[in-house]
Coordinates of C-alpha atoms in Angstrom, one line a residue:
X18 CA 0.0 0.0 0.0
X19 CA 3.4 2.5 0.4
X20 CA 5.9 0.7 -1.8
X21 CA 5.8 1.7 -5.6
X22 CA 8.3 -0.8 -6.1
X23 CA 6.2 -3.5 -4.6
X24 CA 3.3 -2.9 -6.6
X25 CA 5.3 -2.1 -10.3
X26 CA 7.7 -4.8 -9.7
X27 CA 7.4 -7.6 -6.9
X28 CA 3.8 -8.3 -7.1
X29 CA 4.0 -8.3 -11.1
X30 CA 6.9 -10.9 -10.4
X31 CA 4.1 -12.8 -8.6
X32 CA 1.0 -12.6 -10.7
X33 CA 3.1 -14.1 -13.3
X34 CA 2.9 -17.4 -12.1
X35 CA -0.9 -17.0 -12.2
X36 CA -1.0 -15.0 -15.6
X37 CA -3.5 -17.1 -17.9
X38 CA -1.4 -17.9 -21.3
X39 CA 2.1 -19.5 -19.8
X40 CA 3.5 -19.0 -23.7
X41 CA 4.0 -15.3 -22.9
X42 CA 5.3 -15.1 -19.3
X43 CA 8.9 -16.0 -20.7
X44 CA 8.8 -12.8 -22.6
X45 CA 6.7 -10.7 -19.4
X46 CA 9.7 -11.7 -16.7
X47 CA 12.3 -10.3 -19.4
X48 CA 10.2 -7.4 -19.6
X49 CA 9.5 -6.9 -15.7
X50 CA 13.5 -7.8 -15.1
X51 CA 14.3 -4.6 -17.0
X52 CA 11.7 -2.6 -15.8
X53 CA 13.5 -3.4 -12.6
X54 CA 17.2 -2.4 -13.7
X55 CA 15.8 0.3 -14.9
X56 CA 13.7 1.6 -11.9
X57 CA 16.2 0.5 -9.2
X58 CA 17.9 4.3 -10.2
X59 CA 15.0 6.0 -9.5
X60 CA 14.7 5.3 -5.6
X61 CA 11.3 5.1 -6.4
X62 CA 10.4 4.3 -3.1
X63 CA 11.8 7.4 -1.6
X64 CA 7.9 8.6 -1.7
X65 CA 5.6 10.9 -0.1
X66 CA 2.1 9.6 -0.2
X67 CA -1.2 12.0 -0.4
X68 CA -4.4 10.8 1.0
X69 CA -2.7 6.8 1.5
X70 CA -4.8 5.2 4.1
X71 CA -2.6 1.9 3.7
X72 CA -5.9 -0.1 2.2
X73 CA -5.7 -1.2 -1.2
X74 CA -8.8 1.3 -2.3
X75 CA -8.4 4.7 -1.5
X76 CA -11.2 7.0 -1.9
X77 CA -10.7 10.5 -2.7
X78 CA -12.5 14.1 -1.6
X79 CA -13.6 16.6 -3.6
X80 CA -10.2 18.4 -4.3
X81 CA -10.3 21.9 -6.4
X82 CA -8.1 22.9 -8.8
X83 CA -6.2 26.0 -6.6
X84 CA -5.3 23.3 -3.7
X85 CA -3.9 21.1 -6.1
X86 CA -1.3 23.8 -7.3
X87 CA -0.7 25.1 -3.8
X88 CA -0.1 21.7 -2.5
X89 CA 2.2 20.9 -5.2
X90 CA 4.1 23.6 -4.7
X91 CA 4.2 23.4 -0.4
X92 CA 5.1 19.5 -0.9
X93 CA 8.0 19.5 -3.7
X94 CA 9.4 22.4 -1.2
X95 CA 8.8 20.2 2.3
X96 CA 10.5 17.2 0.2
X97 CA 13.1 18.0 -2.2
X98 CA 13.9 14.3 -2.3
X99 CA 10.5 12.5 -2.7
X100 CA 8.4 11.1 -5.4
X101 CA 4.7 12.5 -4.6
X102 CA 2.1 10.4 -5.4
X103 CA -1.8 10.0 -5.4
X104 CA -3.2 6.6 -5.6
X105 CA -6.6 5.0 -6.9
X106 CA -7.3 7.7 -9.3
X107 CA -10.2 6.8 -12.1
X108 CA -11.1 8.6 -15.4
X109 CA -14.4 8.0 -14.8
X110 CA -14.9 9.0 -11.4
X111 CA -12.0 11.6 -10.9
X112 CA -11.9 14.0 -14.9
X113 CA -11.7 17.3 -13.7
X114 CA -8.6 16.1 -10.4
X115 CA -6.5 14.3 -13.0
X116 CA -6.8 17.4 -15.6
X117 CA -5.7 19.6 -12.9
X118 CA -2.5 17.0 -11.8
X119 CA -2.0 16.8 -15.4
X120 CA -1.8 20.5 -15.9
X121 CA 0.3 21.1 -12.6
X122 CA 3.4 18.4 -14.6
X123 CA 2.2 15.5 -12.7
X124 CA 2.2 12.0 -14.5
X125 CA -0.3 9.4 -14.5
X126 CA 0.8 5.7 -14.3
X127 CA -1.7 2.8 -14.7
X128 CA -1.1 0.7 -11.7
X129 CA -4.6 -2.2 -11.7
X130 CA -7.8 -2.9 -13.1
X131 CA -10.2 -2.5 -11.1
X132 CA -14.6 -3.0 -11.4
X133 CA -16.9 -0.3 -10.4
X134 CA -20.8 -0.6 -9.4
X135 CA -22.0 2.7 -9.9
X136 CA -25.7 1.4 -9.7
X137 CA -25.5 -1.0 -7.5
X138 CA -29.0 -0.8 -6.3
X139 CA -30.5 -1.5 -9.7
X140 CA -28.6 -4.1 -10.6
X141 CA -29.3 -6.1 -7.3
X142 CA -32.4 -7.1 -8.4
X143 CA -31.7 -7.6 -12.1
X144 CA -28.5 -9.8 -12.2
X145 CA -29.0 -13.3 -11.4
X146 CA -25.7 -13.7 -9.4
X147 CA -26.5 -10.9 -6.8
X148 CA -29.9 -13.0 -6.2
X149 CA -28.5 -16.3 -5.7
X150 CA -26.3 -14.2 -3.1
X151 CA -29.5 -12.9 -1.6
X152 CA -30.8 -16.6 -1.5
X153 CA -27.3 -17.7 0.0
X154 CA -27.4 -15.1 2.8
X155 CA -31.0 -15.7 3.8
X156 CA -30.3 -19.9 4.2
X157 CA -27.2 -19.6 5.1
X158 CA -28.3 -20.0 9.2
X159 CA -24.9 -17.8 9.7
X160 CA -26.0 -14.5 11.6
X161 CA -25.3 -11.0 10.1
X162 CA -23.9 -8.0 12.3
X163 CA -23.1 -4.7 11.6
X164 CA -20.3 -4.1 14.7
X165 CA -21.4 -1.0 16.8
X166 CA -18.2 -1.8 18.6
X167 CA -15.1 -4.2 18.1
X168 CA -14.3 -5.9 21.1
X169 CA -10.6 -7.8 21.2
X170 CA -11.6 -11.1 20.7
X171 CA -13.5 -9.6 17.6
X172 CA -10.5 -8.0 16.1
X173 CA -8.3 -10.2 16.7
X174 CA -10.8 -12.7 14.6
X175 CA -11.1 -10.4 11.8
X176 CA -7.4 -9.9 11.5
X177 CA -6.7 -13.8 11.6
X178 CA -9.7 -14.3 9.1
X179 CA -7.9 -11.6 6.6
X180 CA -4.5 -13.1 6.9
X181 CA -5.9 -16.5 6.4
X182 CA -7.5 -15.4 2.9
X183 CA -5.1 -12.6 1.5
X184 CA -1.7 -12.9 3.3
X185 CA -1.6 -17.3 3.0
X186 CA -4.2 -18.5 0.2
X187 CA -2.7 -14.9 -2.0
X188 CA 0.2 -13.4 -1.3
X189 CA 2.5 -12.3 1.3
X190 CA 3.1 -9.2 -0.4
X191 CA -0.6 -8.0 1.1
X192 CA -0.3 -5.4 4.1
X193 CA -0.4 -7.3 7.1
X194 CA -3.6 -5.8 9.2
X195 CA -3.3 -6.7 13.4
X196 CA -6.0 -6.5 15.5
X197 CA -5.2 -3.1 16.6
X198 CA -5.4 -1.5 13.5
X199 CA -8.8 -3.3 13.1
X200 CA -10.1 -1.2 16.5
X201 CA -8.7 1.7 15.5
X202 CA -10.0 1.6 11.9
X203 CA -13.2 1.2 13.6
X204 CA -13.2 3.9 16.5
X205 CA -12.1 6.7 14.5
X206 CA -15.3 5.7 11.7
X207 CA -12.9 4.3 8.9
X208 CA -13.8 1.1 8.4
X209 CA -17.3 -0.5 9.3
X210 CA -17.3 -4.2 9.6
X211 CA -19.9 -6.4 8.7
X212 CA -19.6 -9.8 10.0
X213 CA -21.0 -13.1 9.9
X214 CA -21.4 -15.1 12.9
X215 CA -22.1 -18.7 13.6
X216 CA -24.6 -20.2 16.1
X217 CA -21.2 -20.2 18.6
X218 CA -21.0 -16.5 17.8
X219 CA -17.8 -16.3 16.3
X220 CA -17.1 -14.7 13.1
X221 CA -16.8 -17.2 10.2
X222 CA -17.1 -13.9 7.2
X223 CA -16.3 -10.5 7.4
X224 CA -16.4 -7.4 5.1
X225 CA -15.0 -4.3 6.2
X226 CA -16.8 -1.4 4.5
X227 CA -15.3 2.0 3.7
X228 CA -17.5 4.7 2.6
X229 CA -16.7 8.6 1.9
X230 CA -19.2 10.9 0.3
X231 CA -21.5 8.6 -2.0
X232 CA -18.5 6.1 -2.9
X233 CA -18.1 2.6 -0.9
X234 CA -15.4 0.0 -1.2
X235 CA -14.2 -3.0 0.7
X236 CA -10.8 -2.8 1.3
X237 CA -10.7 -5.6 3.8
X238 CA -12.2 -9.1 3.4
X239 CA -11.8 -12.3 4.7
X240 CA -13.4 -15.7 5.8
X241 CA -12.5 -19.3 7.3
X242 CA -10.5 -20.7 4.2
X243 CA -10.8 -24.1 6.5
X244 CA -14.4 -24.3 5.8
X245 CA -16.0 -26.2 3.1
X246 CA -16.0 -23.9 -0.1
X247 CA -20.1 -24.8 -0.4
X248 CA -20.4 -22.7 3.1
X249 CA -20.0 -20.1 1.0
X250 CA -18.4 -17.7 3.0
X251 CA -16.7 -15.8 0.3
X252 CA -20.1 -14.8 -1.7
X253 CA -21.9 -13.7 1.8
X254 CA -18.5 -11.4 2.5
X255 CA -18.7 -9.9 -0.7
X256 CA -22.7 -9.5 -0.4
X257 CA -22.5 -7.6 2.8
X258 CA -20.5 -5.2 0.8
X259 CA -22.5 -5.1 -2.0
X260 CA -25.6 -5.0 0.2
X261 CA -24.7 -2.1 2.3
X262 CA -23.8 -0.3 -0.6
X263 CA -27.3 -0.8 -2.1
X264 CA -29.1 0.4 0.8
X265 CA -26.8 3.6 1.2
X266 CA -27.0 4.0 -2.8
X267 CA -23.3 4.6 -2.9
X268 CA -21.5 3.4 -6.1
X269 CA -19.3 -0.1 -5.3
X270 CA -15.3 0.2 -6.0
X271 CA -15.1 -3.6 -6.2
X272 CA -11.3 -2.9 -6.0
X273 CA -9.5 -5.3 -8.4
X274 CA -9.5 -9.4 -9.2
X275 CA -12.1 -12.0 -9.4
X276 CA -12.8 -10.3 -12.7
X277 CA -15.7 -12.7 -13.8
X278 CA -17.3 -12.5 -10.4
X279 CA -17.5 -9.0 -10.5
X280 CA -18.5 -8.5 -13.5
X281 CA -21.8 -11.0 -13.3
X282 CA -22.1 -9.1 -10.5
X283 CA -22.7 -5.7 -12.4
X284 CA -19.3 -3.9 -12.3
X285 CA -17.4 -3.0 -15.6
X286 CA -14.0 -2.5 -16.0
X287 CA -11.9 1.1 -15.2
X288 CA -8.4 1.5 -15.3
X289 CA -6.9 2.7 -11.7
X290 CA -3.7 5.2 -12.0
X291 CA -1.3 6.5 -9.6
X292 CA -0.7 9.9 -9.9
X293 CA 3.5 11.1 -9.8
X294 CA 5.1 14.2 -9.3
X295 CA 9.0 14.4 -9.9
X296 CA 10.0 18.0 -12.0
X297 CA 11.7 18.5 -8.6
X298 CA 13.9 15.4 -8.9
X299 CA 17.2 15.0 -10.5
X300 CA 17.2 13.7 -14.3
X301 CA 18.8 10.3 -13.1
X302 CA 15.3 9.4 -10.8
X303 CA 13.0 10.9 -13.4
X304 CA 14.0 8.7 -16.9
X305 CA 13.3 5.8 -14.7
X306 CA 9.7 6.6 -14.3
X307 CA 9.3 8.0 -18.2
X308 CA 10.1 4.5 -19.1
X309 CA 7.7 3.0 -16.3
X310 CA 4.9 5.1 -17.5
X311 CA 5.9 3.5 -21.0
X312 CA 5.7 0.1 -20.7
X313 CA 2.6 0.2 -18.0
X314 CA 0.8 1.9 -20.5
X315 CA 2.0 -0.2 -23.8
X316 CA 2.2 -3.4 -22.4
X317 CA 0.8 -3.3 -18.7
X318 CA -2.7 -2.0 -19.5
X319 CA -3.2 -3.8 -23.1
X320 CA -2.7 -7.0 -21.1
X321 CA -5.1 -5.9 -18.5
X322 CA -7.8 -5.5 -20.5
X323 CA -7.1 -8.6 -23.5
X324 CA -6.8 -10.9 -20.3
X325 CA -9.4 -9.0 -18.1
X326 CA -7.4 -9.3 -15.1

């Protein structure tokens, strides 16, 4: 959620291993291995994030064209040094911000694909997917909660239910989230988690919601991967999300993977971009990031899309 070079390089380096036609991942790790020659000069993760909430969705206030260009200014002076950047930036939902960065010499690098809801509410009782959800969450004889307070025994559940699903079934590249960070999420309104319970009360599914202005995403999941896989706990985590959001009409940032699920689910594609800022930098750290911005957008964002990843 803070490394550049994670995300660009490393977890690339991982997904390859997953990628869907194993004739072209020869030619990908060449690619990524120069990418990484190239980008180790740039110190890339010599960074200053703006608005980085360490979750993989971050969303973003209304920001006005005059405090773009005054923060600019303030930030390349407080850090001579740093990279700036602004993640989770979409065309579709942020025009006017990224015209603004744009204008101000900031640069725009594709980082994931990610699947939007906008309508969420209408499409909960049209797609067929979203209904066999409904069906699964009313027989599933697991009771739902919407935490008015997180206890430790609660957060220390939800954080071992997230590292069983995203840190040891996907990757240890994920952020690792404690228990703490799970109460304080919650206490100072960050994070809402919506939980699943069995008749022992303890939490076999959990979503945690994040919401700001009429947006909503779900930057933490997770559920008992030792379960059968016909529990379903997966689809009712997701559906508290997707549920929540319906009933607050806010549009769904599904965030990124599980393309096909998403998708029968009502989301379509949108390309998510990192914002960079580095005039201030010497020539040696900016050419690295030229040619990053390059191949992301040649390569990395053609093979998004032709795979639907």
């Amino acid at each position: 959620m803070s490394s550049p070079w994670v995300g660009y390089v490393d977890y690339v380096k991982e997904e390859l291993a997953r990628f869907p036609n194993p004739a072209i991942v020869p030619a990908l790790r060449t690619v990524i291995g120069c990418v990484a020659r190239v980008l180790a000069h740039a110190k890339i993760d010599t960074v200053v994030h703006i608005n980085n909430w360490m979750m993989s969705t971050n969303l973003l206030p209304e920001i006005d064209g005059s405090l773009v260009s005054a923060q600019t200014q303030q930030l390349r002076l407080r850090f001579p040094k740093h990279f700036l950047a602004i993640r989770s930036l979409t065309r579709r939902h942020h025009p006017q911000l990224i015209a603004w960065l744009l204008a101000k010499g900031w640069v725009l690098l594709p980082s994931r694909q990610i699947f939007i809801a906008d309508d969420i509410k209408t499409q909960m009782t049209r797609r067929r997917d979203l209904k066999r959800d409904e069906a699964l969450w009313l027989g599933s004889g697991l009771r739902y909660e919407e935490l008015e307070t997180v206890g430790d025994a609660d957060a220390e559940r939800i954080a071992a239910l997230y590292t069983m699903l995203y840190l040891e079934k996907y990757s240890g590249l994920n952020p690792a989230y404690t228990a703490d960070f799970i109460v304080m999420s919650h206490q100072i309104g960050m994070i809402r988690y919506l939980v699943h319970r069995d008749r022992n009360g303890i939490i076999q599914s959990f979503a945690g919601f994040h919401r700001l202005g009429t947006h909503g995403t779900v930057p933490l999941m997770g559920y008992n991967t030792d379960l059968q896989r016909a529990a379903g706990l997966y689809r009712l985590g997701f559906h508290a999300g997707s549920r929540y959001a319906a009933e607050k009409e806010l549009s769904f940032n599904m965030s990124s993977g599980a393309t096909a699920f998403k998708i029968s689910r009502g989301a379509t594609a949108e390309i998510e971009y990192t914002a960079f800022y580095f005039r201030h930098l010497p020539l040696a750290r900016r050419l690295p990031m030229r040619f990053l911005s390059v191949v992301a957008e040649r390569i990395g964002v053609p093979l998004l899309k032709a795979y639907k990843l």
